Coordinates of C-alpha atoms in Angstrom, one line a residue:
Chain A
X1 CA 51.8 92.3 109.0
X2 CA 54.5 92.4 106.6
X3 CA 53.8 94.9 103.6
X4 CA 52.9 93.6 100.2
X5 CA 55.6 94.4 98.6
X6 CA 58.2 92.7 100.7
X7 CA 55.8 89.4 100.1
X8 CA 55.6 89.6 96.7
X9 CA 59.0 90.6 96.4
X10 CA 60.2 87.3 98.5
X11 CA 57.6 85.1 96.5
X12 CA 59.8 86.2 93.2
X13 CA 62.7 84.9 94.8
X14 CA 61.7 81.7 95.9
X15 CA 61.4 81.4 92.3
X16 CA 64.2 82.9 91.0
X17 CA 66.4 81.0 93.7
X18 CA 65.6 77.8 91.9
X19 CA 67.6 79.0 89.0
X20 CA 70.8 79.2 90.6
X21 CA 73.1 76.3 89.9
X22 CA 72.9 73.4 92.4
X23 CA 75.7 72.1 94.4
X24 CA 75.7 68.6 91.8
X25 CA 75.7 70.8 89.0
X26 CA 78.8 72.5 90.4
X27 CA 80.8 69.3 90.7
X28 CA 79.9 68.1 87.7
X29 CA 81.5 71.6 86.3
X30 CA 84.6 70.7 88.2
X31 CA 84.9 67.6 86.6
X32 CA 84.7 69.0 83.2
X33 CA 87.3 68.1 80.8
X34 CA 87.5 71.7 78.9
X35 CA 86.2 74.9 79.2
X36 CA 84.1 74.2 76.3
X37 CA 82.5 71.8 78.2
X38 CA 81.7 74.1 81.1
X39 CA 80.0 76.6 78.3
X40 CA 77.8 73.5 77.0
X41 CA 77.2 72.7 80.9
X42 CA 76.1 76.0 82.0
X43 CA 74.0 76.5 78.7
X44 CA 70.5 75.7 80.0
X45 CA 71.7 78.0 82.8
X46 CA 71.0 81.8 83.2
X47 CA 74.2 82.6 81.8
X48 CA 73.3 80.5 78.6
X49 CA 72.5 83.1 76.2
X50 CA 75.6 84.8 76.9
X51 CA 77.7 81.6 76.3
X52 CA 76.1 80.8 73.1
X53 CA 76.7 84.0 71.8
X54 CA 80.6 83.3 72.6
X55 CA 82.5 81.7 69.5
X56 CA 83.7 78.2 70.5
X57 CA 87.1 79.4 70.4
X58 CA 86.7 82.5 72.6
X59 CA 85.4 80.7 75.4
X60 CA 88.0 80.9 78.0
X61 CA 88.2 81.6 82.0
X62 CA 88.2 85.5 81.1
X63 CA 85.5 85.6 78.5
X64 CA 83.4 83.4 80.9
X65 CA 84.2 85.5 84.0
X66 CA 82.9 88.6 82.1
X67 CA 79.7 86.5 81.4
X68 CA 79.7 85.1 85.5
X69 CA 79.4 89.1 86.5
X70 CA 77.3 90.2 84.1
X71 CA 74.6 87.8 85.4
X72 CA 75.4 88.8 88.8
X73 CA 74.9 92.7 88.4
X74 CA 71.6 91.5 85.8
X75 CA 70.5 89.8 88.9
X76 CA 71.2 92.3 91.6
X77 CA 69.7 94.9 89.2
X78 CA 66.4 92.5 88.4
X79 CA 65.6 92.0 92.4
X80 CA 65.8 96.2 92.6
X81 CA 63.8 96.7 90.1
X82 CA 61.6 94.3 91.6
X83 CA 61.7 95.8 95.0
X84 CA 59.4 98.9 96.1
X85 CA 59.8 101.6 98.8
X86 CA 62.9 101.4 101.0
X87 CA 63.2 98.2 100.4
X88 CA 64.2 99.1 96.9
X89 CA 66.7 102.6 98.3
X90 CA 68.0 99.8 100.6
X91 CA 68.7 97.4 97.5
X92 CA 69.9 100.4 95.5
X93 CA 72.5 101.1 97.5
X94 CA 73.1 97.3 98.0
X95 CA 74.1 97.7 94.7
X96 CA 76.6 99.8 94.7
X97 CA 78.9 97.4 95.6
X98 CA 79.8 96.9 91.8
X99 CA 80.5 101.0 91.5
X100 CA 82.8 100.6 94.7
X101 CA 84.9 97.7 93.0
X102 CA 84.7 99.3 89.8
X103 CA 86.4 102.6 91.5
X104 CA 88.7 100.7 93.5
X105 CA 90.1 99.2 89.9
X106 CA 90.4 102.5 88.8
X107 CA 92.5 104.7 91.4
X108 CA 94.7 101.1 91.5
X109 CA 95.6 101.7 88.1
X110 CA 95.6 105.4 88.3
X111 CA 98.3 105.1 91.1
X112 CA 100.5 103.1 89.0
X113 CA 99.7 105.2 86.0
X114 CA 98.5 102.3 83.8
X115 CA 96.6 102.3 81.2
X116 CA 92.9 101.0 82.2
X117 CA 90.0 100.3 79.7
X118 CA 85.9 99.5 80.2
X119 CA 86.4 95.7 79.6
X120 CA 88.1 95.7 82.9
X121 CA 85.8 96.6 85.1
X122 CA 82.4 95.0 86.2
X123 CA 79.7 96.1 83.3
X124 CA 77.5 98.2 85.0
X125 CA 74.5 99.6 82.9
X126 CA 75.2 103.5 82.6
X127 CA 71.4 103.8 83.9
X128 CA 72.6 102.2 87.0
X129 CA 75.5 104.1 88.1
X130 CA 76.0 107.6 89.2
X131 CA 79.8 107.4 88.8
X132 CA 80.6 108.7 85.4
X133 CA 83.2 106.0 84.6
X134 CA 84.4 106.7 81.5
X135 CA 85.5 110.2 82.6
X136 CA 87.0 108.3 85.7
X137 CA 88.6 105.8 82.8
X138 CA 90.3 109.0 81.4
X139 CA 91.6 110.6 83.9
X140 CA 95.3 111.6 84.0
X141 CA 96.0 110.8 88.2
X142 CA 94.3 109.5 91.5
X143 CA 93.4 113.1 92.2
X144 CA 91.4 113.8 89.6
X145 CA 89.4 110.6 90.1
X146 CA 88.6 111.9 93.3
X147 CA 87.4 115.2 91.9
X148 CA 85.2 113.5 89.1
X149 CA 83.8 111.7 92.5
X150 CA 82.5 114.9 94.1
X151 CA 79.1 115.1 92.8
X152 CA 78.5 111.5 93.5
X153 CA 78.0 109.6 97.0
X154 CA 81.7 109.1 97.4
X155 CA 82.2 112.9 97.8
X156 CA 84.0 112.0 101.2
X157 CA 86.5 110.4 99.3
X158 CA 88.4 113.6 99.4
X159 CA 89.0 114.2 102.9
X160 CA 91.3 111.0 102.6
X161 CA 93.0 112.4 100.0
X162 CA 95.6 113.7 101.8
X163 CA 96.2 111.0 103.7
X164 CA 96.5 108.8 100.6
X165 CA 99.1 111.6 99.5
X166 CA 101.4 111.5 102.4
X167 CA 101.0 107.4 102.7
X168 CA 101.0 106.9 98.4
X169 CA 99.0 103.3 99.4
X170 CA 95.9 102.9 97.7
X171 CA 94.3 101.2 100.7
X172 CA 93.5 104.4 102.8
X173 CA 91.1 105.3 99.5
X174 CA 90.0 101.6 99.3
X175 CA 88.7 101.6 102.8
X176 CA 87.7 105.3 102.6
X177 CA 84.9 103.7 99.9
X178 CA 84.1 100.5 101.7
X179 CA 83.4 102.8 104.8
X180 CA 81.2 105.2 102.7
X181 CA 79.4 102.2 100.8
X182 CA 78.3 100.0 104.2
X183 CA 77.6 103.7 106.1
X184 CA 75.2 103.8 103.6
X185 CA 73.9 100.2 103.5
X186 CA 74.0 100.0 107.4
X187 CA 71.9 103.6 107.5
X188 CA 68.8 101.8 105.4
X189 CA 69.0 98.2 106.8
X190 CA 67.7 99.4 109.8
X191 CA 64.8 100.7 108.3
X192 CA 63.2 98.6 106.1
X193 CA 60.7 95.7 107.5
X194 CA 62.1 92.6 109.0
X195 CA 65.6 94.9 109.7
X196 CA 66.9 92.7 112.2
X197 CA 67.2 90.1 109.7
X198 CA 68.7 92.2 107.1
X199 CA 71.1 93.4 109.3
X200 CA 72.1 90.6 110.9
X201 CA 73.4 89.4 107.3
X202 CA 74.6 92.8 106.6
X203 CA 76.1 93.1 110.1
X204 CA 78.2 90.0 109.8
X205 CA 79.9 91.0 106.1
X206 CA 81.2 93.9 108.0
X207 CA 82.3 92.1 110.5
X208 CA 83.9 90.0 108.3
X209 CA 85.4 92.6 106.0
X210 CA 87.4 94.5 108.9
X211 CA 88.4 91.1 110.7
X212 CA 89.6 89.9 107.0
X213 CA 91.5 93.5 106.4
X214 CA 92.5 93.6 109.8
X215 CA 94.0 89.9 110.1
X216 CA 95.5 90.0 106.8
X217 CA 97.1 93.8 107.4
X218 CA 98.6 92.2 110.4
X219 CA 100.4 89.4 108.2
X220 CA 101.9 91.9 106.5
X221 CA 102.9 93.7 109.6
X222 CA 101.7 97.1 108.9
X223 CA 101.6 99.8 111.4
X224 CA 98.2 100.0 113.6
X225 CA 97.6 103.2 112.7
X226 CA 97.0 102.2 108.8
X227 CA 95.6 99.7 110.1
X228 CA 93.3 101.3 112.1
X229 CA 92.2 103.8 109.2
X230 CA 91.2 100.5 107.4
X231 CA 87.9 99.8 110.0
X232 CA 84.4 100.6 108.8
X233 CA 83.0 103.7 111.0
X234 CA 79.6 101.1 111.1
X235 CA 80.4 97.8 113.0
X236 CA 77.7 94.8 114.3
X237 CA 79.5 92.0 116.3
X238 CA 82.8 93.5 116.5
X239 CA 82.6 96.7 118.3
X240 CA 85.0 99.0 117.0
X241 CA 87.1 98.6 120.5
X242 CA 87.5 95.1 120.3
X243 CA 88.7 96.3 116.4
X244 CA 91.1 98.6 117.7
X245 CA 92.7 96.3 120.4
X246 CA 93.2 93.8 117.2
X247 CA 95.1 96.3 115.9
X248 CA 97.4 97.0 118.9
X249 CA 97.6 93.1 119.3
X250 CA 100.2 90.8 118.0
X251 CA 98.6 88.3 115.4
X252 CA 98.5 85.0 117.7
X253 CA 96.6 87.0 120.1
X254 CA 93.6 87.9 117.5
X255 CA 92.1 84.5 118.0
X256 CA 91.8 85.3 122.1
X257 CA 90.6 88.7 121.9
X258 CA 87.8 87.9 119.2
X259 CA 85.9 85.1 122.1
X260 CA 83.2 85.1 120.3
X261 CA 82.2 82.5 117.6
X262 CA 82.9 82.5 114.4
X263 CA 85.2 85.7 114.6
X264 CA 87.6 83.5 117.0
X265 CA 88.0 80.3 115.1
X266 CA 88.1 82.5 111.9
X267 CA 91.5 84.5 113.5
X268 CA 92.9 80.9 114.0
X269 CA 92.8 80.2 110.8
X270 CA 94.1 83.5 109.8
X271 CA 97.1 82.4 111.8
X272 CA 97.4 79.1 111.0
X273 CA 97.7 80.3 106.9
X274 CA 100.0 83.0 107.8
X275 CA 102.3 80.3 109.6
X276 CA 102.0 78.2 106.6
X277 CA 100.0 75.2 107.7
X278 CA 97.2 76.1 104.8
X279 CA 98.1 76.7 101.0
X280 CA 94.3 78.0 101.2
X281 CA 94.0 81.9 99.8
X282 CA 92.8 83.9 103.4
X283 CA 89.9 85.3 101.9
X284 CA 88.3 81.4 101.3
X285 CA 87.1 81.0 105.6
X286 CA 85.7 83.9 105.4
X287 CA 83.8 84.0 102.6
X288 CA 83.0 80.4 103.6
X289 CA 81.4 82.0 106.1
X290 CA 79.4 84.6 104.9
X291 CA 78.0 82.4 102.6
X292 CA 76.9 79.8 105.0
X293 CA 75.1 82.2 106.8
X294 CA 73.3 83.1 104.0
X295 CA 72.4 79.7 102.8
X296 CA 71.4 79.1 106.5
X297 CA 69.0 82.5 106.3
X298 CA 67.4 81.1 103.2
X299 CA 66.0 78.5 105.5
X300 CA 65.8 80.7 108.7
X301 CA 64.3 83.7 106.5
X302 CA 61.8 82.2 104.3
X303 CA 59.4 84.8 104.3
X304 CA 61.1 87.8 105.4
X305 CA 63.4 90.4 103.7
X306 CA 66.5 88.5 104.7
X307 CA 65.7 85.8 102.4
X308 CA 66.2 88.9 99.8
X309 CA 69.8 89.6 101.2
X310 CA 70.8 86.0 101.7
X311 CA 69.9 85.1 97.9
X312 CA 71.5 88.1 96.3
X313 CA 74.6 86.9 98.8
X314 CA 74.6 83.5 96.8
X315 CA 74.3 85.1 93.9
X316 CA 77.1 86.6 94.4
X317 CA 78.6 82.9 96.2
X318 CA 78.1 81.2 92.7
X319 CA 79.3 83.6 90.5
X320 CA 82.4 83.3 92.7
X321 CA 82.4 79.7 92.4
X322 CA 81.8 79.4 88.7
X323 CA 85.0 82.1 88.5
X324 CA 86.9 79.4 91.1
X325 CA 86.3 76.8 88.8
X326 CA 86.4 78.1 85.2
X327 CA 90.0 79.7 86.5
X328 CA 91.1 76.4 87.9
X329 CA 90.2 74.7 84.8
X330 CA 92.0 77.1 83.0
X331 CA 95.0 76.8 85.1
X332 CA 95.4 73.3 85.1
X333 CA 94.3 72.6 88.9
X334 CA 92.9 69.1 89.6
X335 CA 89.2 68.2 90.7
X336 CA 90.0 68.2 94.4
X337 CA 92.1 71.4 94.3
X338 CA 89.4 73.2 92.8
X339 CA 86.7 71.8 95.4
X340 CA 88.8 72.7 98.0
X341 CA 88.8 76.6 96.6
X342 CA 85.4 76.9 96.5
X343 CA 83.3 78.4 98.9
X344 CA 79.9 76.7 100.5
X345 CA 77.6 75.8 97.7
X346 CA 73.6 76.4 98.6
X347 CA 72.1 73.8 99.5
X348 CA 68.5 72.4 98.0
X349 CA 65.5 73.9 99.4
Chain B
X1 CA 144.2 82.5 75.7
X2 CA 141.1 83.6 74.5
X3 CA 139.7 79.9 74.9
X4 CA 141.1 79.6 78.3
X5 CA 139.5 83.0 79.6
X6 CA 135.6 82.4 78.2
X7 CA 135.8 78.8 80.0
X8 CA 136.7 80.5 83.2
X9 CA 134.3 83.0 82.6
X10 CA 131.6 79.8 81.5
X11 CA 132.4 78.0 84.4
X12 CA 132.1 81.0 87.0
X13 CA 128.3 81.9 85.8
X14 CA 127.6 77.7 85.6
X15 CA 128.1 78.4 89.5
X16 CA 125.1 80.8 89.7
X17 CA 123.0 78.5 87.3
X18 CA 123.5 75.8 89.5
X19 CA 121.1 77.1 91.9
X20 CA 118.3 76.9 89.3
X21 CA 117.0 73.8 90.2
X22 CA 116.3 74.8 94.3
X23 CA 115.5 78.3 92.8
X24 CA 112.6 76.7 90.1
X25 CA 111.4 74.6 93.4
X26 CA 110.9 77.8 95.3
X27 CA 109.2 79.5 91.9
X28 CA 107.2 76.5 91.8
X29 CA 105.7 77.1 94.9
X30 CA 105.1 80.9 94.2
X31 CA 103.3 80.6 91.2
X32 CA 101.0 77.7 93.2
X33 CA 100.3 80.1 95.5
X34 CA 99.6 82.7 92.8
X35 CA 97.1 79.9 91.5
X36 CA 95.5 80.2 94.6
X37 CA 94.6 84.0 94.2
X38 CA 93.7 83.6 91.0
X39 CA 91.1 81.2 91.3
X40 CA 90.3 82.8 94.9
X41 CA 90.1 86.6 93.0
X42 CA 89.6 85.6 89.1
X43 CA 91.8 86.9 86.1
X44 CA 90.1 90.2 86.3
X45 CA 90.7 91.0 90.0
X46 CA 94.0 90.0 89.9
X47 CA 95.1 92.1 86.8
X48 CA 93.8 94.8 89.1
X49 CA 95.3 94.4 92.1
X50 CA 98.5 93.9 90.3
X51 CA 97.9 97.0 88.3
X52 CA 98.3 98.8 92.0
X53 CA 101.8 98.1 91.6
X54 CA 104.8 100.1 89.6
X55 CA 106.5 98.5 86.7
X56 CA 109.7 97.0 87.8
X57 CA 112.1 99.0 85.3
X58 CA 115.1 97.2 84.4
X59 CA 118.0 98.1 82.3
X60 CA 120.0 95.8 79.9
X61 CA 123.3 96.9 79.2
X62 CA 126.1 95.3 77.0
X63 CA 129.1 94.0 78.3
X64 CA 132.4 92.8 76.5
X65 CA 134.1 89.5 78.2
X66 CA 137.0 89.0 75.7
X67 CA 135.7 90.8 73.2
X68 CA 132.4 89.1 73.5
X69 CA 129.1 91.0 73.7
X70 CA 127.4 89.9 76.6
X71 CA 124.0 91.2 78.0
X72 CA 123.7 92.9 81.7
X73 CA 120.6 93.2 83.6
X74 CA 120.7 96.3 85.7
X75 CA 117.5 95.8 88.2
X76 CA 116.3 99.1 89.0
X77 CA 114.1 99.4 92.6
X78 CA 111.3 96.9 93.2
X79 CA 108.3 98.7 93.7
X80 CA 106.3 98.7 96.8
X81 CA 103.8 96.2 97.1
X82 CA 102.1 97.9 99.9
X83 CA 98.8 98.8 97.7
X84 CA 98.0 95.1 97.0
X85 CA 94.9 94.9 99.5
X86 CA 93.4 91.5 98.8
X87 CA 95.1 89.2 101.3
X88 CA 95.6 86.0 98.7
X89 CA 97.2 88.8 95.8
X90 CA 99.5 90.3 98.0
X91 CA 100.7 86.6 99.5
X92 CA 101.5 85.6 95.7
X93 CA 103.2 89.0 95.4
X94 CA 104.9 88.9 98.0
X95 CA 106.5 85.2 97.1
X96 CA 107.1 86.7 93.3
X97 CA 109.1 89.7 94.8
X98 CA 111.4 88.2 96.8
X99 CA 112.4 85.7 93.9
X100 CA 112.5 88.6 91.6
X101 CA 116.1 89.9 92.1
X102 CA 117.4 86.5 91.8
X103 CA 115.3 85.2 88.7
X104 CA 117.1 88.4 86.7
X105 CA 120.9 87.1 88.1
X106 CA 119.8 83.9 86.5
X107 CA 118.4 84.8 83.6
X108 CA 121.4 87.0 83.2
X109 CA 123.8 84.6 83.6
X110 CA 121.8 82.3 81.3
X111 CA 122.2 84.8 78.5
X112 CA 125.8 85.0 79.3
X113 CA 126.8 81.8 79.1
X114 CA 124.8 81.1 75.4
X115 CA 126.8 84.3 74.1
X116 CA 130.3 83.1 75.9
X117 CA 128.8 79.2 74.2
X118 CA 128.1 80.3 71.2
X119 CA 131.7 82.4 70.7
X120 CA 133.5 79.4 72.6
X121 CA 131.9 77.5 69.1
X122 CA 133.3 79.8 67.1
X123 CA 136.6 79.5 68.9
X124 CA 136.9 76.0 68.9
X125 CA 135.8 75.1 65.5
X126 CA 138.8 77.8 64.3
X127 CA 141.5 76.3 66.7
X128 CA 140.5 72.6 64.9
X129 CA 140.5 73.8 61.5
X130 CA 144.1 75.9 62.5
X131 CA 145.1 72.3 64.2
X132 CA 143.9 69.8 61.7
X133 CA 143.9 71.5 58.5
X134 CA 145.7 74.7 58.5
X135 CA 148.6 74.0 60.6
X136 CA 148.9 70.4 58.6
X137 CA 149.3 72.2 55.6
X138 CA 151.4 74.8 56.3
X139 CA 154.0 72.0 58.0
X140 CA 153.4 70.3 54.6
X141 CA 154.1 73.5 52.8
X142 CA 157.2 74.3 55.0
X143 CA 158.7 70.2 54.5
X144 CA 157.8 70.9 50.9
X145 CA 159.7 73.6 50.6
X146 CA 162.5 72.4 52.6
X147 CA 163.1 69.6 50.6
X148 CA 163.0 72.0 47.8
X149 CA 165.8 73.8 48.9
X150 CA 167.5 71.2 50.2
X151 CA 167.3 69.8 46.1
X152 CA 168.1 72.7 45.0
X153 CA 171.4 73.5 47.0
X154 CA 172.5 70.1 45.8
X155 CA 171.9 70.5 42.3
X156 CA 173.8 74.0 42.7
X157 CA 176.8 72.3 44.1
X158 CA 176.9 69.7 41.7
X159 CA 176.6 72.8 38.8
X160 CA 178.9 74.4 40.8
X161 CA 180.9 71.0 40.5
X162 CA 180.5 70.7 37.2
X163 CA 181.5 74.0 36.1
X164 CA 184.9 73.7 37.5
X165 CA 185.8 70.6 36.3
X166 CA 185.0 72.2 32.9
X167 CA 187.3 74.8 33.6
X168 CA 189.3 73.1 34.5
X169 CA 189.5 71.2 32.0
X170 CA 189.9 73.6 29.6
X171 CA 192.9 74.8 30.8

């Protein structure tokens, strides 16, 4: 017997999944003549009130991109405060996704010494977050980010400090935060109800997320070591052995060592861009991924919490689209080069 | 001599602009693979990942070429790239850095050659006005003169001639 909560909770979501924006509507956005004309589109949309408050002359791939993840972190935020139990911990810490970007933005700019301000980063409500971000906004160097991060879960931030020192490459941080933030995620997704379905989702952006590092660190031909130190301590699929040997391998080998479907055909592709048969960005098959998956445990999951994961993973899918297309618009990219960037749409229930 | 040097000068840096046109095809295709991450990342990812890396600091020096003031790009180090984690940013850095050094020997010898252009104008349009008007008149000038003279010396002799036959006849 599932408990109440995760019913009713599910139930909301059916509903709220109808809002998303449908596949047609998509294309219909990438056929658009102006960005005007994606603002009037996406009116009657949940990001409508946000448009309409945009002067006519404002709205550009920027201003609409602000809009795109505002939504998203008003949706995420909407479903947790929805949620009960540790279903809601579980969806709190979900979550914090948007804190670990918003950190990773600021020790990048820190490093470099640039100048950062709020409208940068992802607008989290203040209630939301832990992180004191305006402090972190103001401080003088990478260190002292790391310092203002002490009382907060990314206190373990700090061991790879030295590390980060010694190396001067933001990444050892960057996957020092990703580690911390799916540790945490894994930790609960095991122990709400229906966790095999929850992790199962979980489990695979994981998977994803150090195959995707992984591959594209061995592009770039960095040492295994760093690349190594990149790898999530938490792993589903991919054990972290098979991770390791990735690491040793040469790149034409990944596709071999990862037998198992989709992680193999995924390192082909990962070859096949970096040999430059594919203008397509190396992040697109595997987000592709993900989010087919997802679509597909909206149908699998219907009344279980992984319909909960899976929708707030679309979520996330459109907003990416919307940014695909409003930013192809804006660059002058055609129809078909825009379809081609963006990632599976959900399908109709 | 002055003309003869700044067209030497022109035509040595027309040699290094020739490459534009391969050089804009392979910028081409940097900045569509930069298209890629940003509609892969959006405007606001990207600006991030790029704010990762150092400002390449560049110094612009000025340079006499026959008394012309010419500008000099000093590139100083590239910096690293290494912090760009997003696979799609780093591939359009990547592109955009390796182009880098040569875009500033273009643009530099762009800027050159409009200075060098521009005082190879000025040159030319004073050498015409010295050949068709200056020169013209001075030659003028000089035949006026001449013939001067030349009228003048004759009168003198026949004064001269004169006188002495008046003396002469005096006596």
């Amino acid at each position: 017997m599932k408990p109440a909560s995760i019913v009713y909770l599910v139930t909301r979501i059916h509903g709220l999944r109808t809002h998303l924006v449908q596949q047609h509507d998509m294309q219909i956005l990438t056929k658009a003549r102006s960005m005007k004309e994606i603002g009037d589109n996406l009116i009657k949309t949940e990001y409508g009130t946000e448009i309409s408050k945009l002067p006519a002359k404002e709205v550009d791939a920027v201003a609409l991109e602000q809009i795109f993840l505002k939504t998203l972190v008003d949706r995420f935020l909407f479903v947790t405060r929805e949620a009960q139990g540790k279903m809601q911990d579980l969806l709190n810490r979900y979550c914090e996704r948007f804190d670990v970007e918003n950190i990773k933005r600021v020790i990048r700019a820190k490093h470099s010494g640039e100048i950062l301000e709020e409208p940068s980063l992802i607008p989290i409500p203040r209630e939301h977050t832990l992180v004191n971000f305006p402090a972190l906004l103001n401080s003088k160097d990478v260190e002292e980010v790391v310092s203002l991060l002490r009382e907060t879960p990314y206190r373990p931030l700090a061991q790879k400090l030295e590390t980060y020192k010694q190396a001067t490459v933001t990444i050892v941080l960057e996957a020092a935060l990703d580690d911390i933030y799916f540790s945490r995620v894994w930790e609960l997704a095991g122990k709400v109800s229906d966790a095999e379905a929850v992790k199962e989702l979980i489990g695979e952006e994981i998977d994803l997320r150090n195959l995707l590092i992984g591959l594209s660190m061995k592009i770039r031909d960095l040492s295994p070591n760093l690349i190594e130190e990149t790898f999530t301590s938490s792993h589903h699929r991919i054990p972290r052995g098979r991770l390791q040997s990735l690491a040793q391998a040469r790149l034409e080998d990944a596709p071999s060592l990862l037998a198992t479907q989709p992680y193999s055909k995924l390192a082909s592709e990962a070859v096949k861009i970096s040999r430059g048969g594919s203008q397509m960005a190396l992040e697109v098959p595997f987000l592709r991924q993900m989010y087919d998956d997802a679509s597909k445990a909206l149908r699998i999951h219907s009344f279980d919490a992984g319909y909960i994961i899976a929708y707030l993973m679309l979520c996330e899918c459109e907003a990416r689209n919307l940014v695909t297309i409003t930013t192809g618009k804006q660059l002058g990219l055609s129809e078909d080069e825009i379809s081609q960037a963006t990632l599976g749409i959900q399908s109709k229930a | 001599m002055k003309r003869d040097n700044l067209a030497a000068e022109t035509n040595r840096l027309l040699a290094k602009v020739g490459k534009r046109r391969e050089f804009d095809k392979r910028l081409m295709a940097a900045y569509e693979v930069m298209k890629s991450a940003y509609t892969t990342l959006g405007y606001s990812r990207i600006q991030s990942e790029a704010s990762a890396v150092g400002v390449l600091e560049t110094k612009v020096r000025a340079r006499s070429v026959m008394g012309v003031i010419v500008p000099e790009i000093v590139p100083g180090k590239i910096p690293p790239i290494i912090s760009v984690t997003s696979a799609s940013a780093y591939a359009a850095a990547d592109r955009l850095k390796t182009l880098m050094p040569e875009l500033l020997e273009i643009a530099e010898a762009e800027a050159k050659i409009e200075s060098i252009a521009q005082e190879l104008m000025m040159t030319n349009r004073k050498v015409n006005a010295l050949e068709r008007v200056l020169i013209p008149e001075l030659m003028e000038q000089i035949r006026y003169i001449e013939g001067r003279l030349e009228e003048e010396t004759l009168e003198e002799f026949f004064r001269a001639k004169r006188v002495k036959a008046v003396i002469r006849g005096k006596k």
